[in-house]
Coordinates of C-alpha atoms and ligand atoms in Angstrom, one line a residue:
A1 CA -77.9 -35.0 -72.7
V2 CA -80.5 -32.6 -73.0
V3 CA -80.6 -30.4 -76.5
P4 CA -82.7 -27.6 -76.4
D5 CA -85.5 -27.7 -79.5
T6 CA -84.8 -24.7 -81.7
R7 CA -88.5 -24.0 -82.9
E8 CA -89.0 -20.2 -83.5
T9 CA -89.7 -18.3 -80.4
T10 CA -93.3 -16.1 -80.2
A11 CA -90.0 -13.0 -81.0
G12 CA -88.5 -14.0 -83.9
K13 CA -86.6 -16.4 -86.3
F14 CA -83.7 -17.4 -84.3
T15 CA -84.3 -19.9 -80.5
V16 CA -80.3 -18.2 -79.7
C17 CA -78.4 -14.5 -80.5
Y18 CA -74.9 -14.9 -80.8
I19 CA -73.4 -11.7 -79.1
Y20 CA -70.5 -10.3 -81.6
S21 CA -69.1 -7.3 -83.1
P22 CA -65.0 -6.3 -85.3
D23 CA -65.0 -3.6 -82.5
L24 CA -65.3 -5.7 -79.4
I25 CA -63.9 -8.3 -81.1
E26 CA -60.5 -6.0 -81.5
R27 CA -60.4 -3.6 -78.5
C28 CA -61.1 -7.6 -76.8
D29 CA -57.5 -9.5 -78.5
E30 CA -55.9 -5.7 -76.9
L31 CA -56.1 -7.1 -74.1
H32 CA -52.7 -7.9 -72.5
K33 CA -52.8 -11.6 -71.0
I34 CA -55.4 -12.6 -73.7
P35 CA -53.7 -11.2 -76.9
M36 CA -55.2 -12.0 -80.3
R37 CA -58.2 -14.8 -78.6
A38 CA -61.0 -13.5 -79.4
S39 CA -60.5 -13.8 -83.0
M40 CA -60.1 -17.0 -82.5
V41 CA -62.8 -18.1 -80.6
H42 CA -65.1 -16.0 -83.4
S43 CA -62.8 -17.1 -86.3
L44 CA -63.9 -21.1 -85.4
I45 CA -67.6 -20.6 -84.6
E46 CA -67.4 -18.6 -88.1
A47 CA -65.1 -21.5 -89.5
Y48 CA -67.4 -23.9 -88.1
G49 CA -70.1 -23.1 -90.2
L50 CA -72.5 -21.6 -87.4
L51 CA -73.8 -18.4 -87.0
R52 CA -75.7 -18.7 -90.0
H53 CA -77.6 -20.8 -86.8
M54 CA -77.8 -17.6 -84.5
Q55 CA -78.9 -14.3 -84.7
V56 CA -76.1 -12.2 -84.8
I57 CA -76.8 -9.3 -82.5
S58 CA -73.9 -6.0 -82.8
P59 CA -74.1 -4.5 -79.2
T60 CA -73.8 -0.8 -78.5
K61 CA -71.8 1.2 -76.5
A62 CA -72.5 1.1 -72.7
T63 CA -72.5 5.0 -71.6
L64 CA -70.7 6.0 -68.6
E65 CA -74.5 6.5 -66.5
D66 CA -75.0 3.1 -68.0
M67 CA -71.4 1.2 -66.9
K68 CA -72.2 3.9 -63.2
Q69 CA -74.9 1.6 -62.1
F70 CA -72.3 -0.8 -60.2
H71 CA -68.9 1.0 -61.2
S72 CA -67.9 4.6 -59.1
E73 CA -67.3 7.2 -60.6
D74 CA -64.0 8.1 -59.4
Y75 CA -62.8 4.7 -61.1
L76 CA -64.7 5.6 -64.2
N77 CA -63.3 8.7 -65.0
F78 CA -60.1 7.2 -63.7
L79 CA -60.1 4.8 -67.2
G80 CA -61.1 7.7 -69.4
K81 CA -58.2 10.1 -67.9
I82 CA -56.0 7.1 -69.3
A83 CA -57.5 7.7 -72.8
D84 CA -56.6 11.4 -72.7
E85 CA -52.5 10.8 -73.5
D86 CA -51.2 13.5 -72.8
D87 CA -52.6 12.7 -68.4
D88 CA -48.0 11.7 -67.5
N89 CA -49.0 11.2 -63.1
V90 CA -51.2 8.4 -64.0
D91 CA -49.1 6.0 -62.5
E92 CA -49.1 6.8 -59.0
E93 CA -52.8 6.6 -59.1
A94 CA -53.4 4.1 -60.6
H95 CA -52.3 1.6 -58.0
Q96 CA -55.1 2.6 -56.4
Y97 CA -57.7 1.5 -59.1
G98 CA -55.8 -2.0 -59.3
L99 CA -54.7 -1.1 -62.0
G100 CA -51.1 -1.6 -63.4
Y101 CA -49.7 -5.5 -63.0
D102 CA -52.7 -7.6 -63.8
C103 CA -54.6 -5.4 -64.9
P104 CA -52.1 -2.8 -67.2
V105 CA -53.1 0.6 -67.8
Y106 CA -52.8 1.5 -71.5
K107 CA -54.9 4.1 -73.9
G108 CA -58.0 2.0 -75.5
V109 CA -58.7 0.4 -71.7
Y110 CA -62.2 3.0 -72.0
N111 CA -63.0 2.4 -74.7
L112 CA -62.5 -1.5 -74.0
A113 CA -64.6 -1.1 -71.4
C114 CA -67.7 1.1 -73.0
L115 CA -68.1 -2.5 -74.9
V116 CA -67.8 -4.9 -72.9
S117 CA -69.9 -3.8 -70.3
G118 CA -72.7 -2.4 -73.4
A119 CA -72.5 -6.8 -74.7
T120 CA -73.9 -8.0 -71.7
L121 CA -76.2 -5.1 -71.5
K122 CA -77.1 -5.3 -74.4
A123 CA -77.8 -9.6 -74.0
A124 CA -80.0 -9.1 -70.4
D125 CA -81.7 -5.8 -72.5
L126 CA -81.9 -9.3 -75.1
L127 CA -83.5 -11.5 -72.3
I128 CA -85.7 -9.0 -70.8
S129 CA -87.6 -8.7 -74.5
L130 CA -87.7 -12.5 -75.2
Q131 CA -86.2 -11.9 -78.2
A132 CA -84.2 -14.9 -77.4
R133 CA -84.1 -17.6 -74.9
I134 CA -80.6 -18.5 -74.9
I135 CA -77.8 -15.5 -75.2
I136 CA -74.1 -16.4 -76.8
N137 CA -71.3 -14.0 -75.6
W138 CA -67.9 -15.4 -75.5
F139 CA -66.1 -11.6 -75.0
G140 CA -67.6 -11.2 -71.8
G141 CA -67.2 -12.8 -68.4
W142 CA -65.0 -10.6 -66.7
H143 CA -65.6 -11.7 -63.1
H144 CA -63.2 -9.5 -61.0
A145 CA -63.7 -6.5 -61.4
K146 CA -64.4 -5.1 -57.8
R147 CA -67.2 -1.2 -57.8
D148 CA -63.6 1.0 -57.7
S149 CA -61.1 -1.3 -58.4
A150 CA -59.8 -3.8 -61.6
A151 CA -58.3 -6.9 -60.9
G152 CA -57.5 -10.2 -62.2
F153 CA -57.2 -9.0 -65.5
C154 CA -60.5 -7.7 -65.7
Y155 CA -61.4 -3.9 -65.7
V156 CA -64.8 -3.9 -65.3
N157 CA -67.8 -6.1 -64.3
D158 CA -69.6 -6.9 -67.0
I159 CA -71.4 -10.1 -64.9
V160 CA -72.6 -7.5 -61.8
M161 CA -74.7 -4.6 -64.5
G162 CA -75.6 -7.5 -67.5
I163 CA -77.3 -8.9 -63.9
Q164 CA -78.4 -6.2 -62.5
R165 CA -80.1 -4.7 -66.1
L166 CA -81.7 -8.6 -65.5
R167 CA -83.0 -7.1 -61.9
Q168 CA -85.1 -4.7 -63.7
R169 CA -87.1 -7.1 -65.4
F170 CA -86.4 -10.6 -63.0
D171 CA -87.4 -11.4 -59.2
R172 CA -84.9 -14.1 -58.8
V173 CA -81.6 -14.8 -61.1
L174 CA -79.0 -16.8 -60.4
Y175 CA -75.2 -16.3 -61.7
V176 CA -73.0 -19.8 -61.6
D177 CA -69.7 -19.5 -62.2
L178 CA -67.5 -22.3 -64.0
D179 CA -65.0 -20.5 -64.2
L180 CA -61.6 -22.8 -62.8
H181 CA -60.5 -19.1 -60.7
H182 CA -63.8 -17.7 -58.0
G183 CA -66.5 -16.1 -58.9
D184 CA -65.5 -12.8 -56.4
G185 CA -66.6 -9.5 -58.0
V186 CA -70.2 -10.9 -58.5
E187 CA -70.6 -12.6 -55.4
D188 CA -69.3 -9.3 -53.6
A189 CA -72.1 -7.4 -55.6
F190 CA -75.0 -9.7 -54.5
C191 CA -73.6 -10.8 -52.0
T192 CA -75.9 -8.8 -49.3
T193 CA -79.3 -9.5 -51.5
N194 CA -81.6 -13.0 -51.7
K195 CA -82.8 -11.2 -55.6
V196 CA -79.4 -12.6 -56.8
L197 CA -77.6 -16.6 -55.5
T198 CA -74.5 -16.7 -57.2
V199 CA -72.8 -20.1 -57.8
S200 CA -69.2 -20.4 -57.9
V201 CA -66.8 -24.0 -58.5
H202 CA -63.5 -23.1 -58.3
K203 CA -60.1 -24.2 -57.0
H204 CA -59.8 -22.9 -53.7
S205 CA -56.0 -23.4 -52.2
P206 CA -53.5 -22.0 -50.1
G207 CA -52.1 -19.1 -51.8
F208 CA -54.2 -19.3 -55.3
F209 CA -55.3 -16.3 -57.1
P210 CA -58.1 -14.7 -55.8
G211 CA -57.9 -16.9 -51.9
T212 CA -61.5 -16.0 -51.5
G213 CA -64.5 -18.8 -52.1
S214 CA -64.9 -21.2 -49.1
V215 CA -67.7 -23.5 -48.8
T216 CA -68.2 -21.6 -45.5
D217 CA -68.3 -18.5 -47.5
V218 CA -71.6 -18.4 -47.6
G219 CA -72.8 -14.9 -48.0
V220 CA -74.9 -11.8 -45.7
G221 CA -78.0 -10.4 -44.0
K222 CA -80.3 -11.0 -46.0
G223 CA -78.0 -12.8 -48.6
K224 CA -76.8 -15.1 -46.3
Y225 CA -77.6 -18.7 -47.8
Y226 CA -77.7 -16.7 -51.1
S227 CA -74.3 -17.4 -51.9
V228 CA -73.0 -21.0 -52.9
N229 CA -69.6 -21.7 -52.9
I230 CA -67.6 -24.6 -54.1
P231 CA -64.3 -25.2 -53.5
L232 CA -61.7 -27.9 -55.1
H233 CA -58.4 -28.9 -55.0
D234 CA -56.1 -29.0 -58.1
G235 CA -56.5 -32.2 -60.6
I236 CA -60.4 -32.6 -61.1
K237 CA -61.8 -34.3 -63.7
D238 CA -65.0 -34.7 -65.5
E239 CA -66.1 -37.9 -63.6
Q240 CA -66.0 -36.6 -60.7
F241 CA -66.9 -32.4 -61.2
V242 CA -70.3 -32.8 -63.6
P243 CA -71.9 -35.0 -61.0
L244 CA -71.0 -33.1 -57.4
V245 CA -72.0 -29.4 -60.0
C246 CA -75.0 -31.4 -61.4
R247 CA -76.0 -32.6 -58.0
I248 CA -75.4 -28.8 -56.1
L249 CA -77.3 -27.6 -59.5
A250 CA -80.0 -29.1 -58.6
H251 CA -80.8 -28.6 -55.6
V252 CA -80.6 -24.8 -56.2
K253 CA -82.8 -25.1 -58.6
D254 CA -85.6 -26.8 -57.0
R255 CA -85.1 -23.9 -53.8
Y256 CA -84.5 -21.7 -55.4
K257 CA -86.4 -21.5 -58.2
P258 CA -85.0 -18.9 -60.0
E259 CA -86.5 -16.6 -63.0
V260 CA -83.4 -16.1 -65.5
V261 CA -80.0 -17.6 -65.5
V262 CA -76.4 -16.4 -66.2
C263 CA -73.8 -18.7 -66.7
Q264 CA -70.2 -17.7 -66.9
C265 CA -68.0 -20.6 -68.5
G266 CA -64.9 -19.3 -68.3
A267 CA -62.0 -22.6 -69.4
D268 CA -59.1 -21.9 -68.1
G269 CA -60.0 -25.5 -66.0
I270 CA -60.3 -27.0 -68.5
A271 CA -56.5 -29.6 -69.2
G272 CA -53.8 -28.4 -71.5
D273 CA -54.1 -24.0 -69.7
P274 CA -50.7 -22.7 -68.6
M275 CA -52.9 -22.5 -65.0
E276 CA -52.5 -26.3 -64.5
S277 CA -54.5 -26.7 -62.1
F278 CA -58.3 -28.3 -63.5
N279 CA -58.0 -31.7 -65.3
L280 CA -61.8 -31.2 -67.6
T281 CA -62.6 -31.4 -70.7
P282 CA -65.1 -29.4 -73.3
V283 CA -67.8 -32.2 -72.4
A284 CA -67.6 -31.5 -68.2
L285 CA -68.9 -27.1 -68.9
M286 CA -71.3 -28.9 -71.5
K287 CA -73.3 -31.2 -69.7
C288 CA -73.6 -28.7 -66.7
I289 CA -74.8 -26.6 -69.3
Y290 CA -76.9 -28.7 -71.0
L291 CA -78.4 -29.2 -67.4
L292 CA -78.7 -25.2 -66.8
L293 CA -80.8 -25.7 -71.2
S294 CA -82.7 -28.7 -69.6
W295 CA -85.4 -26.5 -67.1
N296 CA -86.4 -24.1 -70.3
L297 CA -85.5 -20.5 -68.4
P298 CA -84.3 -17.3 -70.3
I299 CA -79.9 -17.7 -69.9
M300 CA -76.8 -16.2 -71.3
L301 CA -73.6 -17.9 -71.7
L302 CA -70.9 -15.7 -70.9
G303 CA -66.9 -16.5 -71.2
G304 CA -63.8 -15.1 -69.0
G305 CA -60.6 -16.6 -67.6
G306 CA -59.1 -19.5 -70.7
Y307 CA -55.0 -18.8 -71.7
H308 CA -54.5 -21.6 -74.1
H309 CA -56.0 -19.8 -76.9
A310 CA -56.8 -22.5 -78.9
N311 CA -58.6 -24.8 -76.8
T312 CA -60.1 -22.1 -75.6
A313 CA -61.7 -21.4 -78.8
R314 CA -62.0 -25.4 -79.0
C315 CA -63.9 -25.5 -75.7
W316 CA -66.4 -22.4 -76.6
A317 CA -67.0 -23.9 -80.2
Y318 CA -68.0 -26.9 -78.7
I319 CA -70.2 -25.0 -76.5
T320 CA -71.9 -23.1 -79.3
G321 CA -72.6 -26.4 -81.3
G322 CA -73.6 -28.0 -78.3
V323 CA -76.2 -25.2 -77.5
L324 CA -77.2 -25.2 -81.3
G325 CA -77.6 -29.2 -80.8
R326 CA -74.9 -28.7 -84.0
K327 CA -72.4 -31.8 -84.6
L328 CA -69.1 -30.7 -84.9
A329 CA -66.3 -32.4 -87.6
C330 CA -63.6 -33.3 -85.4
E331 CA -61.2 -32.2 -87.7
I332 CA -60.9 -28.4 -87.3
P333 CA -61.9 -26.4 -90.4
D334 CA -59.0 -25.2 -91.7
H335 CA -59.0 -21.2 -91.5
K336 CA -56.9 -18.4 -90.7
F337 CA -55.6 -19.4 -87.8
L338 CA -55.5 -22.8 -88.3
M339 CA -52.1 -23.5 -87.3
E340 CA -52.6 -22.8 -84.3
Y341 CA -54.5 -26.1 -83.9
G342 CA -51.3 -28.5 -84.5
P343 CA -49.8 -30.9 -84.3
D344 CA -53.8 -33.1 -84.3
Y345 CA -56.2 -30.7 -85.6
E346 CA -58.5 -31.5 -84.1
L347 CA -61.8 -30.0 -81.6
Q348 CA -61.7 -32.7 -79.2
I349 CA -58.9 -31.8 -76.0
E350 CA -56.9 -35.0 -74.5
V351 CA -57.5 -35.3 -70.5
G352 CA -54.2 -34.5 -69.2
N353 CA -51.9 -37.1 -66.2
M354 CA -51.8 -35.1 -63.8
K355 CA -52.9 -36.4 -60.1
N356 CA -56.0 -35.6 -59.1
H357 CA -56.4 -33.9 -55.1
N358 CA -59.9 -34.2 -54.8
S359 CA -59.9 -37.3 -52.7
I360 CA -63.7 -39.5 -52.3
E361 CA -64.0 -38.4 -48.5
F362 CA -62.8 -34.0 -49.6
L363 CA -65.7 -34.2 -52.2
K364 CA -68.0 -36.5 -50.2
R365 CA -67.7 -33.7 -47.1
V366 CA -67.7 -30.6 -49.5
Y367 CA -70.8 -31.9 -50.9
K368 CA -72.1 -32.5 -47.3
Q369 CA -71.3 -28.8 -46.5
V370 CA -72.3 -27.6 -49.6
T371 CA -76.0 -29.4 -49.7
E372 CA -76.6 -28.3 -45.9
N373 CA -76.3 -24.8 -46.8
I374 CA -78.6 -24.9 -49.6
S375 CA -81.3 -26.3 -47.6
H376 CA -81.5 -22.6 -45.8
I377 CA -82.9 -21.7 -48.8
V378 CA -86.4 -20.8 -48.3
Ligands
LIG1 C1 -53.4 -12.0 -61.2 N1 -53.5 -13.1 -61.8 C2 -54.9 -13.7 -62.2 C3 -56.2 -13.3 -61.4 C4 -57.8 -13.6 -62.1 C5 -56.9 -15.2 -63.5 C6 -58.2 -15.6 -64.5 O1 -58.8 -16.1 -64.8 N2 -59.8 -15.8 -63.5 O2 -61.3 -15.8 -64.2 C7 -56.2 -15.3 -63.4 C8 -55.0 -14.8 -63.0 S1 -52.4 -14.6 -61.1 O3 -52.4 -13.7 -60.2 O4 -53.4 -15.6 -60.2 C9 -51.7 -14.4 -62.2 C10 -50.5 -14.0 -63.5 C11 -50.3 -14.8 -64.3 C12 -50.0 -15.7 -64.2 C13 -50.0 -16.7 -65.0 C14 -49.2 -16.5 -66.1 C15 -48.9 -17.6 -66.8 C16 -49.0 -18.6 -67.0 C17 -49.4 -18.9 -64.9 N3 -50.3 -17.9 -65.0 S2 -51.7 -16.1 -62.5
LIG2 ZN1 -60.4 -17.7 -64.3

């Protein structure tokens, strides 16, 4: 595996920036589906002593103007209205903006939107200003949110805003989505342009959220063939996932010659996740990220899904250590959330024994279709 050098950059002492602020963590801890996950991720990275090897950058809140670059004013005004307690007819309108079940209405949601968007915009600004080559933001990666609605636990699409910001300085942006779910919100935002190439590898099965992202979904108009989808079935393991994804990414790199990379590293495909779909270990994500790092392009790593909180923290701490070229102890270090890592208290995640529904023939067919699509990239 290629490990990036940690030589000093021209601009500063550190090659790797880590986006963090207590306020950002507290807001993310309030997220309905992943309570306290943000604190667990940050605490484990801190407990492994990794913060001293990175430049820790506190994000600024996105303004309404910033968020209007992607989201509709109506939607943002509605999120703002929720913040005002006295407005009780919020519930009727809520559903038209995708708020309700999966994205519950709650008072702090506008503040969350500003912080989460600001964090990824800050990451983009750091890459644009050449202040660092690798930016880590485990509190972003909300890939389902649409221009005028929340979706799939995502209230705002920080990734789309970050990519739009990167486009002010870079001509061709590559977006890679390693989350279990199709990165539909990001693909939708850029499916008509050849200036952003989106690659999403995900579970694609009847009735599985969000249902989009088939291999024939290639983008439209000028964006045709600049949306790449790698649909998979339940049970895929590292040994099949890594060569498939890395070979496809290598083809994309050769054809598209991206200038900057954004990678969503959702951990809900890791064995043991309540989504019970893929059977990956963090090593699979790490190997895909090492390939991206080996290209020596400016890159932003984002979080995303991950519903086994301890495994998600294990995964992103492991990736953070890998990016820094530092080996992490197998034993989870003592820290505030140590008890969550029982009974083995180890960093490593054992692969599960679920059935693998991805036959060799199926994977060969997907690979053939995807590389056929990519061959049209000019
Ligand atoms: C809204 N859904 C999403 C949306 C996005 C994600 C995601 O992680 N996207 O990256 C996950 C579930 S959903 O309908 O599939 C589910 C809601 C609740 C689910 C659940 C809850 C507990 C255990 C297993 N699944 S899945
Ligand atoms: Zn997901």
